[in-house]
Amino acid sequence: MKKFAIVLLALAAVALLGTSAFAKGNPLADNEKKVNKEFAALVPKDKIKNVDDLHKKWQEVLAGKSDAYILDVRSVPEFQAFHIEGSSHIHDGHMYTIPKKIKDPNAEIWVFCRTQARSAYIAGFLYKYGYKNVYWVNKAPDGTAGGITGWVKRGYPVVNYFFGYVDKNGMHYSKPPLKERKGKNFIREFDGQRGEYTAK
């Protein structure tokens, strides 16, 4: 039994070393991280915000005090599972459609994803496209994740077409179809996305 345990530990150590070596020997993954940082660096420091800033801006948008776009760039399944009420949505792989939908280069756009990796690319690309007022939702100073992950961890509300609203106090059922509040500037990539709105 002792020999068996030693063999298992040895195999585990070899596997761990192999995994580590593979990770270190993957220049493509290293380059992706480097490129992600390059795109993130295109966002001015004063335009890098956290989920608390996003929550404040979202409240202003719903109150009609801001014309900002609250832009979710997660995949369609992620968005339909749950999202911030009234948020705009363009899948990150279709970012090339954004200039067709948001034609003002001075438009205020807050970009977020699940954490902060995909949104770094999109925010950087938007600056490359010529937009001048793009905000990237990154990690909070205390290390709290950015994006919808950080939003949910903070207890901020999300919505789903079928069950309604969820916040830190639990689920608040709303009979489908969900009637979302929204701000003045609002876009959704596809017609028929669940919710009461049709993208234009």
mmCIF file with all atom_site columns, C-alpha atoms in Angstrom:
data_model
loop_
_atom_site.group_PDB
_atom_site.id
_atom_site.type_symbol
_atom_site.label_atom_id
_atom_site.label_alt_id
_atom_site.label_comp_id
_atom_site.label_asym_id
_atom_site.label_entity_id
_atom_site.label_seq_id
_atom_site.pdbx_PDB_ins_code
_atom_site.Cartn_x
_atom_site.Cartn_y
_atom_site.Cartn_z
_atom_site.occupancy
_atom_site.B_iso_or_equiv
_atom_site.pdbx_formal_charge
_atom_site.auth_seq_id
_atom_site.auth_comp_id
_atom_site.auth_asym_id
_atom_site.auth_atom_id
_atom_site.pdbx_PDB_model_num
ATOM 1   C CA . MET A 1 1   ? 0.000   0.000  0.000   1.00 0.00 ? 1   MET A CA 1
ATOM 2   C CA . LYS A 1 2   ? 2.856   2.332  0.854   1.00 0.00 ? 2   LYS A CA 1
ATOM 3   C CA . LYS A 1 3   ? 4.535   1.639  -2.497  1.00 0.00 ? 3   LYS A CA 1
ATOM 4   C CA . PHE A 1 4   ? 1.228   2.277  -4.284  1.00 0.00 ? 4   PHE A CA 1
ATOM 5   C CA . ALA A 1 5   ? 0.881   5.645  -2.561  1.00 0.00 ? 5   ALA A CA 1
ATOM 6   C CA . ILE A 1 6   ? 4.448   6.577  -3.500  1.00 0.00 ? 6   ILE A CA 1
ATOM 7   C CA . VAL A 1 7   ? 3.805   5.640  -7.138  1.00 0.00 ? 7   VAL A CA 1
ATOM 8   C CA . LEU A 1 8   ? 0.619   7.734  -7.185  1.00 0.00 ? 8   LEU A CA 1
ATOM 9   C CA . LEU A 1 9   ? 2.438   10.722 -5.716  1.00 0.00 ? 9   LEU A CA 1
ATOM 10  C CA . ALA A 1 10  ? 5.233   10.317 -8.241  1.00 0.00 ? 10  ALA A CA 1
ATOM 11  C CA . LEU A 1 11  ? 2.764   10.156 -11.132 1.00 0.00 ? 11  LEU A CA 1
ATOM 12  C CA . ALA A 1 12  ? 0.961   13.222 -9.803  1.00 0.00 ? 12  ALA A CA 1
ATOM 13  C CA . ALA A 1 13  ? 4.266   15.090 -9.563  1.00 0.00 ? 13  ALA A CA 1
ATOM 14  C CA . VAL A 1 14  ? 5.198   14.136 -13.139 1.00 0.00 ? 14  VAL A CA 1
ATOM 15  C CA . ALA A 1 15  ? 1.769   15.207 -14.396 1.00 0.00 ? 15  ALA A CA 1
ATOM 16  C CA . LEU A 1 16  ? 2.062   18.513 -12.550 1.00 0.00 ? 16  LEU A CA 1
ATOM 17  C CA . LEU A 1 17  ? 5.513   19.140 -13.984 1.00 0.00 ? 17  LEU A CA 1
ATOM 18  C CA . GLY A 1 18  ? 4.260   18.273 -17.441 1.00 0.00 ? 18  GLY A CA 1
ATOM 19  C CA . THR A 1 19  ? 1.337   20.668 -17.132 1.00 0.00 ? 19  THR A CA 1
ATOM 20  C CA . SER A 1 20  ? 3.627   23.405 -15.860 1.00 0.00 ? 20  SER A CA 1
ATOM 21  C CA . ALA A 1 21  ? 6.099   22.815 -18.660 1.00 0.00 ? 21  ALA A CA 1
ATOM 22  C CA . PHE A 1 22  ? 3.303   22.872 -21.227 1.00 0.00 ? 22  PHE A CA 1
ATOM 23  C CA . ALA A 1 23  ? 1.971   26.147 -19.857 1.00 0.00 ? 23  ALA A CA 1
ATOM 24  C CA . LYS A 1 24  ? 5.427   27.720 -19.894 1.00 0.00 ? 24  LYS A CA 1
ATOM 25  C CA . GLY A 1 25  ? 6.093   26.394 -23.372 1.00 0.00 ? 25  GLY A CA 1
ATOM 26  C CA . ASN A 1 26  ? 3.020   27.951 -24.973 1.00 0.00 ? 26  ASN A CA 1
ATOM 27  C CA . PRO A 1 27  ? 4.159   31.216 -26.558 1.00 0.00 ? 27  PRO A CA 1
ATOM 28  C CA . LEU A 1 28  ? 0.759   31.734 -28.192 1.00 0.00 ? 28  LEU A CA 1
ATOM 29  C CA . ALA A 1 29  ? -0.984  31.925 -24.808 1.00 0.00 ? 29  ALA A CA 1
ATOM 30  C CA . ASP A 1 30  ? 1.730   34.260 -23.543 1.00 0.00 ? 30  ASP A CA 1
ATOM 31  C CA . ASN A 1 31  ? 1.340   36.447 -26.625 1.00 0.00 ? 31  ASN A CA 1
ATOM 32  C CA . GLU A 1 32  ? -2.438  36.583 -26.173 1.00 0.00 ? 32  GLU A CA 1
ATOM 33  C CA . LYS A 1 33  ? -1.964  37.978 -22.669 1.00 0.00 ? 33  LYS A CA 1
ATOM 34  C CA . LYS A 1 34  ? 0.531   40.482 -24.031 1.00 0.00 ? 34  LYS A CA 1
ATOM 35  C CA . VAL A 1 35  ? -1.847  41.608 -26.779 1.00 0.00 ? 35  VAL A CA 1
ATOM 36  C CA . ASN A 1 36  ? -4.711  41.884 -24.280 1.00 0.00 ? 36  ASN A CA 1
ATOM 37  C CA . LYS A 1 37  ? -2.566  44.234 -22.188 1.00 0.00 ? 37  LYS A CA 1
ATOM 38  C CA . GLU A 1 38  ? -1.742  46.265 -25.297 1.00 0.00 ? 38  GLU A CA 1
ATOM 39  C CA . PHE A 1 39  ? -5.428  46.780 -26.045 1.00 0.00 ? 39  PHE A CA 1
ATOM 40  C CA . ALA A 1 40  ? -6.176  47.592 -22.406 1.00 0.00 ? 40  ALA A CA 1
ATOM 41  C CA . ALA A 1 41  ? -3.404  50.214 -22.537 1.00 0.00 ? 41  ALA A CA 1
ATOM 42  C CA . LEU A 1 42  ? -5.326  52.035 -25.290 1.00 0.00 ? 42  LEU A CA 1
ATOM 43  C CA . VAL A 1 43  ? -7.956  52.969 -22.700 1.00 0.00 ? 43  VAL A CA 1
ATOM 44  C CA . PRO A 1 44  ? -7.059  56.215 -20.872 1.00 0.00 ? 44  PRO A CA 1
ATOM 45  C CA . LYS A 1 45  ? -6.485  55.670 -17.159 1.00 0.00 ? 45  LYS A CA 1
ATOM 46  C CA . ASP A 1 46  ? -9.361  57.971 -16.228 1.00 0.00 ? 46  ASP A CA 1
ATOM 47  C CA . LYS A 1 47  ? -11.693 55.791 -18.309 1.00 0.00 ? 47  LYS A CA 1
ATOM 48  C CA . ILE A 1 48  ? -10.892 52.593 -16.389 1.00 0.00 ? 48  ILE A CA 1
ATOM 49  C CA . LYS A 1 49  ? -13.678 51.983 -13.886 1.00 0.00 ? 49  LYS A CA 1
ATOM 50  C CA . ASN A 1 50  ? -14.981 49.270 -11.553 1.00 0.00 ? 50  ASN A CA 1
ATOM 51  C CA . VAL A 1 51  ? -18.400 47.686 -10.995 1.00 0.00 ? 51  VAL A CA 1
ATOM 52  C CA . ASP A 1 52  ? -19.346 50.226 -8.333  1.00 0.00 ? 52  ASP A CA 1
ATOM 53  C CA . ASP A 1 53  ? -18.772 52.986 -10.881 1.00 0.00 ? 53  ASP A CA 1
ATOM 54  C CA . LEU A 1 54  ? -20.815 50.995 -13.410 1.00 0.00 ? 54  LEU A CA 1
ATOM 55  C CA . HIS A 1 55  ? -23.648 50.595 -10.912 1.00 0.00 ? 55  HIS A CA 1
ATOM 56  C CA . LYS A 1 56  ? -23.736 54.335 -10.280 1.00 0.00 ? 56  LYS A CA 1
ATOM 57  C CA . LYS A 1 57  ? -23.742 55.059 -14.021 1.00 0.00 ? 57  LYS A CA 1
ATOM 58  C CA . TRP A 1 58  ? -26.469 52.440 -14.612 1.00 0.00 ? 58  TRP A CA 1
ATOM 59  C CA . GLN A 1 59  ? -28.666 54.136 -12.007 1.00 0.00 ? 59  GLN A CA 1
ATOM 60  C CA . GLU A 1 60  ? -28.127 57.476 -13.758 1.00 0.00 ? 60  GLU A CA 1
ATOM 61  C CA . VAL A 1 61  ? -29.061 55.921 -17.111 1.00 0.00 ? 61  VAL A CA 1
ATOM 62  C CA . LEU A 1 62  ? -32.304 54.415 -15.788 1.00 0.00 ? 62  LEU A CA 1
ATOM 63  C CA . ALA A 1 63  ? -33.146 57.718 -14.073 1.00 0.00 ? 63  ALA A CA 1
ATOM 64  C CA . GLY A 1 64  ? -32.706 59.573 -17.373 1.00 0.00 ? 64  GLY A CA 1
ATOM 65  C CA . LYS A 1 65  ? -29.707 61.526 -16.050 1.00 0.00 ? 65  LYS A CA 1
ATOM 66  C CA . SER A 1 66  ? -27.191 59.985 -18.467 1.00 0.00 ? 66  SER A CA 1
ATOM 67  C CA . ASP A 1 67  ? -27.288 58.988 -22.139 1.00 0.00 ? 67  ASP A CA 1
ATOM 68  C CA . ALA A 1 68  ? -24.510 56.410 -21.758 1.00 0.00 ? 68  ALA A CA 1
ATOM 69  C CA . TYR A 1 69  ? -24.612 52.993 -23.381 1.00 0.00 ? 69  TYR A CA 1
ATOM 70  C CA . ILE A 1 70  ? -24.189 50.166 -20.840 1.00 0.00 ? 70  ILE A CA 1
ATOM 71  C CA . LEU A 1 71  ? -22.682 47.619 -23.255 1.00 0.00 ? 71  LEU A CA 1
ATOM 72  C CA . ASP A 1 72  ? -22.499 43.918 -22.383 1.00 0.00 ? 72  ASP A CA 1
ATOM 73  C CA . VAL A 1 73  ? -20.143 42.074 -24.779 1.00 0.00 ? 73  VAL A CA 1
ATOM 74  C CA . ARG A 1 74  ? -20.644 38.525 -23.477 1.00 0.00 ? 74  ARG A CA 1
ATOM 75  C CA . SER A 1 75  ? -21.976 35.746 -25.700 1.00 0.00 ? 75  SER A CA 1
ATOM 76  C CA . VAL A 1 76  ? -25.683 35.474 -26.466 1.00 0.00 ? 76  VAL A CA 1
ATOM 77  C CA . PRO A 1 77  ? -26.209 32.433 -24.152 1.00 0.00 ? 77  PRO A CA 1
ATOM 78  C CA . GLU A 1 78  ? -24.436 34.265 -21.314 1.00 0.00 ? 78  GLU A CA 1
ATOM 79  C CA . PHE A 1 79  ? -26.561 37.353 -21.861 1.00 0.00 ? 79  PHE A CA 1
ATOM 80  C CA . GLN A 1 80  ? -29.828 35.424 -22.021 1.00 0.00 ? 80  GLN A CA 1
ATOM 81  C CA . ALA A 1 81  ? -29.000 33.524 -18.827 1.00 0.00 ? 81  ALA A CA 1
ATOM 82  C CA . PHE A 1 82  ? -28.994 36.839 -16.951 1.00 0.00 ? 82  PHE A CA 1
ATOM 83  C CA . HIS A 1 83  ? -27.946 40.417 -17.566 1.00 0.00 ? 83  HIS A CA 1
ATOM 84  C CA . ILE A 1 84  ? -28.102 43.926 -16.167 1.00 0.00 ? 84  ILE A CA 1
ATOM 85  C CA . GLU A 1 85  ? -31.552 45.373 -16.708 1.00 0.00 ? 85  GLU A CA 1
ATOM 86  C CA . GLY A 1 86  ? -31.711 47.634 -19.741 1.00 0.00 ? 86  GLY A CA 1
ATOM 87  C CA . SER A 1 87  ? -28.143 46.897 -20.798 1.00 0.00 ? 87  SER A CA 1
ATOM 88  C CA . SER A 1 88  ? -27.194 46.961 -24.458 1.00 0.00 ? 88  SER A CA 1
ATOM 89  C CA . HIS A 1 89  ? -25.687 43.842 -25.988 1.00 0.00 ? 89  HIS A CA 1
ATOM 90  C CA . ILE A 1 90  ? -23.257 43.136 -28.819 1.00 0.00 ? 90  ILE A CA 1
ATOM 91  C CA . HIS A 1 91  ? -21.412 39.805 -28.778 1.00 0.00 ? 91  HIS A CA 1
ATOM 92  C CA . ASP A 1 92  ? -17.643 40.421 -28.553 1.00 0.00 ? 92  ASP A CA 1
ATOM 93  C CA . GLY A 1 93  ? -17.042 38.505 -31.782 1.00 0.00 ? 93  GLY A CA 1
ATOM 94  C CA . HIS A 1 94  ? -19.298 40.958 -33.607 1.00 0.00 ? 94  HIS A CA 1
ATOM 95  C CA . MET A 1 95  ? -17.712 44.158 -32.365 1.00 0.00 ? 95  MET A CA 1
ATOM 96  C CA . TYR A 1 96  ? -17.290 45.273 -35.979 1.00 0.00 ? 96  TYR A CA 1
ATOM 97  C CA . THR A 1 97  ? -21.052 46.002 -35.980 1.00 0.00 ? 97  THR A CA 1
ATOM 98  C CA . ILE A 1 98  ? -20.787 48.604 -33.220 1.00 0.00 ? 98  ILE A CA 1
ATOM 99  C CA . PRO A 1 99  ? -19.919 51.549 -35.538 1.00 0.00 ? 99  PRO A CA 1
ATOM 100 C CA . LYS A 1 100 ? -23.050 50.749 -37.568 1.00 0.00 ? 100 LYS A CA 1
ATOM 101 C CA . LYS A 1 101 ? -25.207 51.027 -34.467 1.00 0.00 ? 101 LYS A CA 1
ATOM 102 C CA . ILE A 1 102 ? -23.426 53.729 -32.439 1.00 0.00 ? 102 ILE A CA 1
ATOM 103 C CA . LYS A 1 103 ? -22.535 56.405 -34.976 1.00 0.00 ? 103 LYS A CA 1
ATOM 104 C CA . ASP A 1 104 ? -21.478 59.203 -32.632 1.00 0.00 ? 104 ASP A CA 1
ATOM 105 C CA . PRO A 1 105 ? -17.702 59.014 -31.925 1.00 0.00 ? 105 PRO A CA 1
ATOM 106 C CA . ASN A 1 106 ? -18.297 61.010 -28.731 1.00 0.00 ? 106 ASN A CA 1
ATOM 107 C CA . ALA A 1 107 ? -20.955 58.642 -27.378 1.00 0.00 ? 107 ALA A CA 1
ATOM 108 C CA . GLU A 1 108 ? -20.385 57.553 -23.795 1.00 0.00 ? 108 GLU A CA 1
ATOM 109 C CA . ILE A 1 109 ? -19.977 53.762 -23.818 1.00 0.00 ? 109 ILE A CA 1
ATOM 110 C CA . TRP A 1 110 ? -19.361 51.575 -20.762 1.00 0.00 ? 110 TRP A CA 1
ATOM 111 C CA . VAL A 1 111 ? -18.025 48.168 -21.811 1.00 0.00 ? 111 VAL A CA 1
ATOM 112 C CA . PHE A 1 112 ? -18.098 45.062 -19.633 1.00 0.00 ? 112 PHE A CA 1
ATOM 113 C CA . CYS A 1 113 ? -18.032 41.265 -19.987 1.00 0.00 ? 113 CYS A CA 1
ATOM 114 C CA . ARG A 1 114 ? -17.927 38.335 -17.542 1.00 0.00 ? 114 ARG A CA 1
ATOM 115 C CA . THR A 1 115 ? -14.769 39.575 -15.799 1.00 0.00 ? 115 THR A CA 1
ATOM 116 C CA . GLN A 1 116 ? -12.588 42.046 -17.687 1.00 0.00 ? 116 GLN A CA 1
ATOM 117 C CA . ALA A 1 117 ? -10.590 40.233 -20.407 1.00 0.00 ? 117 ALA A CA 1
ATOM 118 C CA . ARG A 1 118 ? -12.942 40.418 -23.401 1.00 0.00 ? 118 ARG A CA 1
ATOM 119 C CA . SER A 1 119 ? -14.042 43.939 -22.551 1.00 0.00 ? 119 SER A CA 1
ATOM 120 C CA . ALA A 1 120 ? -10.388 45.059 -22.606 1.00 0.00 ? 120 ALA A CA 1
ATOM 121 C CA . TYR A 1 121 ? -10.176 44.026 -26.247 1.00 0.00 ? 121 TYR A CA 1
ATOM 122 C CA . ILE A 1 122 ? -13.462 45.683 -27.157 1.00 0.00 ? 122 ILE A CA 1
ATOM 123 C CA . ALA A 1 123 ? -12.695 48.939 -25.347 1.00 0.00 ? 123 ALA A CA 1
ATOM 124 C CA . GLY A 1 124 ? -9.290  49.075 -27.034 1.00 0.00 ? 124 GLY A CA 1
ATOM 125 C CA . PHE A 1 125 ? -10.781 48.363 -30.448 1.00 0.00 ? 125 PHE A CA 1
ATOM 126 C CA . LEU A 1 126 ? -13.374 51.082 -29.969 1.00 0.00 ? 126 LEU A CA 1
ATOM 127 C CA . TYR A 1 127 ? -10.582 53.589 -29.383 1.00 0.00 ? 127 TYR A CA 1
ATOM 128 C CA . LYS A 1 128 ? -8.897  52.296 -32.535 1.00 0.00 ? 128 LYS A CA 1
ATOM 129 C CA . TYR A 1 129 ? -12.171 52.766 -34.410 1.00 0.00 ? 129 TYR A CA 1
ATOM 130 C CA . GLY A 1 130 ? -12.182 56.416 -33.343 1.00 0.00 ? 130 GLY A CA 1
ATOM 131 C CA . TYR A 1 131 ? -14.490 56.511 -30.327 1.00 0.00 ? 131 TYR A CA 1
ATOM 132 C CA . LYS A 1 132 ? -13.335 59.002 -27.712 1.00 0.00 ? 132 LYS A CA 1
ATOM 133 C CA . ASN A 1 133 ? -15.456 58.347 -24.629 1.00 0.00 ? 133 ASN A CA 1
ATOM 134 C CA . VAL A 1 134 ? -15.249 54.620 -23.882 1.00 0.00 ? 134 VAL A CA 1
ATOM 135 C CA . TYR A 1 135 ? -15.094 53.296 -20.320 1.00 0.00 ? 135 TYR A CA 1
ATOM 136 C CA . TRP A 1 136 ? -13.688 49.867 -19.497 1.00 0.00 ? 136 TRP A CA 1
ATOM 137 C CA . VAL A 1 137 ? -15.052 48.075 -16.402 1.00 0.00 ? 137 VAL A CA 1
ATOM 138 C CA . ASN A 1 138 ? -11.996 46.465 -14.795 1.00 0.00 ? 138 ASN A CA 1
ATOM 139 C CA . LYS A 1 139 ? -11.214 45.012 -11.366 1.00 0.00 ? 139 LYS A CA 1
ATOM 140 C CA . ALA A 1 140 ? -11.952 47.088 -8.287  1.00 0.00 ? 140 ALA A CA 1
ATOM 141 C CA . PRO A 1 141 ? -9.040  48.388 -6.154  1.00 0.00 ? 141 PRO A CA 1
ATOM 142 C CA . ASP A 1 142 ? -9.821  45.686 -3.571  1.00 0.00 ? 142 ASP A CA 1
ATOM 143 C CA . GLY A 1 143 ? -9.362  42.979 -6.220  1.00 0.00 ? 143 GLY A CA 1
ATOM 144 C CA . THR A 1 144 ? -13.069 42.363 -6.788  1.00 0.00 ? 144 THR A CA 1
ATOM 145 C CA . ALA A 1 145 ? -13.568 41.072 -10.319 1.00 0.00 ? 145 ALA A CA 1
ATOM 146 C CA . GLY A 1 146 ? -14.865 43.380 -12.987 1.00 0.00 ? 146 GLY A CA 1
ATOM 147 C CA . GLY A 1 147 ? -17.788 42.669 -15.286 1.00 0.00 ? 147 GLY A CA 1
ATOM 148 C CA . ILE A 1 148 ? -20.948 40.799 -14.443 1.00 0.00 ? 148 ILE A CA 1
ATOM 149 C CA . THR A 1 149 ? -19.016 38.589 -11.999 1.00 0.00 ? 149 THR A CA 1
ATOM 150 C CA . GLY A 1 150 ? -18.070 41.557 -9.843  1.00 0.00 ? 150 GLY A CA 1
ATOM 151 C CA . TRP A 1 151 ? -21.554 43.004 -10.287 1.00 0.00 ? 151 TRP A CA 1
ATOM 152 C CA . VAL A 1 152 ? -23.214 39.863 -8.911  1.00 0.00 ? 152 VAL A CA 1
ATOM 153 C CA . LYS A 1 153 ? -20.676 39.518 -6.086  1.00 0.00 ? 153 LYS A CA 1
ATOM 154 C CA . ARG A 1 154 ? -21.608 43.031 -5.010  1.00 0.00 ? 154 ARG A CA 1
ATOM 155 C CA . GLY A 1 155 ? -25.264 41.979 -4.827  1.00 0.00 ? 155 GLY A CA 1
ATOM 156 C CA . TYR A 1 156 ? -26.366 44.265 -7.651  1.00 0.00 ? 156 TYR A CA 1
ATOM 157 C CA . PRO A 1 157 ? -29.511 43.125 -9.519  1.00 0.00 ? 157 PRO A CA 1
ATOM 158 C CA . VAL A 1 158 ? -29.732 41.111 -12.723 1.00 0.00 ? 158 VAL A CA 1
ATOM 159 C CA . VAL A 1 159 ? -32.708 40.037 -14.809 1.00 0.00 ? 159 VAL A CA 1
ATOM 160 C CA . ASN A 1 160 ? -33.857 37.009 -16.781 1.00 0.00 ? 160 ASN A CA 1
ATOM 161 C CA . TYR A 1 161 ? -36.694 36.803 -19.282 1.00 0.00 ? 161 TYR A CA 1
ATOM 162 C CA . PHE A 1 162 ? -38.377 33.881 -17.506 1.00 0.00 ? 162 PHE A CA 1
ATOM 163 C CA . PHE A 1 163 ? -37.921 34.452 -13.784 1.00 0.00 ? 163 PHE A CA 1
ATOM 164 C CA . GLY A 1 164 ? -37.648 38.221 -13.463 1.00 0.00 ? 164 GLY A CA 1
ATOM 165 C CA . TYR A 1 165 ? -35.265 39.950 -11.069 1.00 0.00 ? 165 TYR A CA 1
ATOM 166 C CA . VAL A 1 166 ? -32.543 38.646 -8.769  1.00 0.00 ? 166 VAL A CA 1
ATOM 167 C CA . ASP A 1 167 ? -30.613 40.708 -6.243  1.00 0.00 ? 167 ASP A CA 1
ATOM 168 C CA . LYS A 1 168 ? -28.923 40.249 -2.858  1.00 0.00 ? 168 LYS A CA 1
ATOM 169 C CA . ASN A 1 169 ? -32.352 39.735 -1.277  1.00 0.00 ? 169 ASN A CA 1
ATOM 170 C CA . GLY A 1 170 ? -33.245 36.830 -3.557  1.00 0.00 ? 170 GLY A CA 1
ATOM 171 C CA . MET A 1 171 ? -35.439 36.254 -6.597  1.00 0.00 ? 171 MET A CA 1
ATOM 172 C CA . HIS A 1 172 ? -38.377 38.515 -7.407  1.00 0.00 ? 172 HIS A CA 1
ATOM 173 C CA . TYR A 1 173 ? -40.523 36.654 -9.894  1.00 0.00 ? 173 TYR A CA 1
ATOM 174 C CA . SER A 1 174 ? -42.012 38.558 -12.805 1.00 0.00 ? 174 SER A CA 1
ATOM 175 C CA . LYS A 1 175 ? -44.341 36.824 -15.239 1.00 0.00 ? 175 LYS A CA 1
ATOM 176 C CA . PRO A 1 176 ? -42.829 36.636 -18.764 1.00 0.00 ? 176 PRO A CA 1
ATOM 177 C CA . PRO A 1 177 ? -42.295 38.561 -20.880 1.00 0.00 ? 177 PRO A CA 1
ATOM 178 C CA . LEU A 1 178 ? -40.005 40.617 -18.682 1.00 0.00 ? 178 LEU A CA 1
ATOM 179 C CA . LYS A 1 179 ? -40.610 44.356 -18.966 1.00 0.00 ? 179 LYS A CA 1
ATOM 180 C CA . GLU A 1 180 ? -37.148 45.880 -18.736 1.00 0.00 ? 180 GLU A CA 1
ATOM 181 C CA . ARG A 1 181 ? -36.506 49.497 -17.978 1.00 0.00 ? 181 ARG A CA 1
ATOM 182 C CA . LYS A 1 182 ? -33.968 51.114 -20.270 1.00 0.00 ? 182 LYS A CA 1
ATOM 183 C CA . GLY A 1 183 ? -32.186 54.372 -20.925 1.00 0.00 ? 183 GLY A CA 1
ATOM 184 C CA . LYS A 1 184 ? -32.297 56.636 -23.958 1.00 0.00 ? 184 LYS A CA 1
ATOM 185 C CA . ASN A 1 185 ? -29.414 54.933 -25.767 1.00 0.00 ? 185 ASN A CA 1
ATOM 186 C CA . PHE A 1 186 ? -30.030 51.230 -26.082 1.00 0.00 ? 186 PHE A CA 1
ATOM 187 C CA . ILE A 1 187 ? -28.990 48.629 -28.668 1.00 0.00 ? 187 ILE A CA 1
ATOM 188 C CA . ARG A 1 188 ? -29.255 44.874 -28.954 1.00 0.00 ? 188 ARG A CA 1
ATOM 189 C CA . GLU A 1 189 ? -27.474 42.900 -31.633 1.00 0.00 ? 189 GLU A CA 1
ATOM 190 C CA . PHE A 1 190 ? -30.243 40.565 -32.752 1.00 0.00 ? 190 PHE A CA 1
ATOM 191 C CA . ASP A 1 191 ? -33.973 40.958 -33.306 1.00 0.00 ? 191 ASP A CA 1
ATOM 192 C CA . GLY A 1 192 ? -35.906 38.722 -30.960 1.00 0.00 ? 192 GLY A CA 1
ATOM 193 C CA . GLN A 1 193 ? -33.474 38.663 -28.061 1.00 0.00 ? 193 GLN A CA 1
ATOM 194 C CA . ARG A 1 194 ? -35.474 37.780 -24.983 1.00 0.00 ? 194 ARG A CA 1
ATOM 195 C CA . GLY A 1 195 ? -36.795 40.930 -23.401 1.00 0.00 ? 195 GLY A CA 1
ATOM 196 C CA . GLU A 1 196 ? -39.390 43.356 -24.672 1.00 0.00 ? 196 GLU A CA 1
ATOM 197 C CA . TYR A 1 197 ? -37.130 45.232 -27.070 1.00 0.00 ? 197 TYR A CA 1
ATOM 198 C CA . THR A 1 198 ? -36.224 44.709 -30.696 1.00 0.00 ? 198 THR A CA 1
ATOM 199 C CA . ALA A 1 199 ? -32.788 45.848 -31.860 1.00 0.00 ? 199 ALA A CA 1
ATOM 200 C CA . LYS A 1 200 ? -32.749 48.537 -34.547 1.00 0.00 ? 200 LYS A CA 1
#
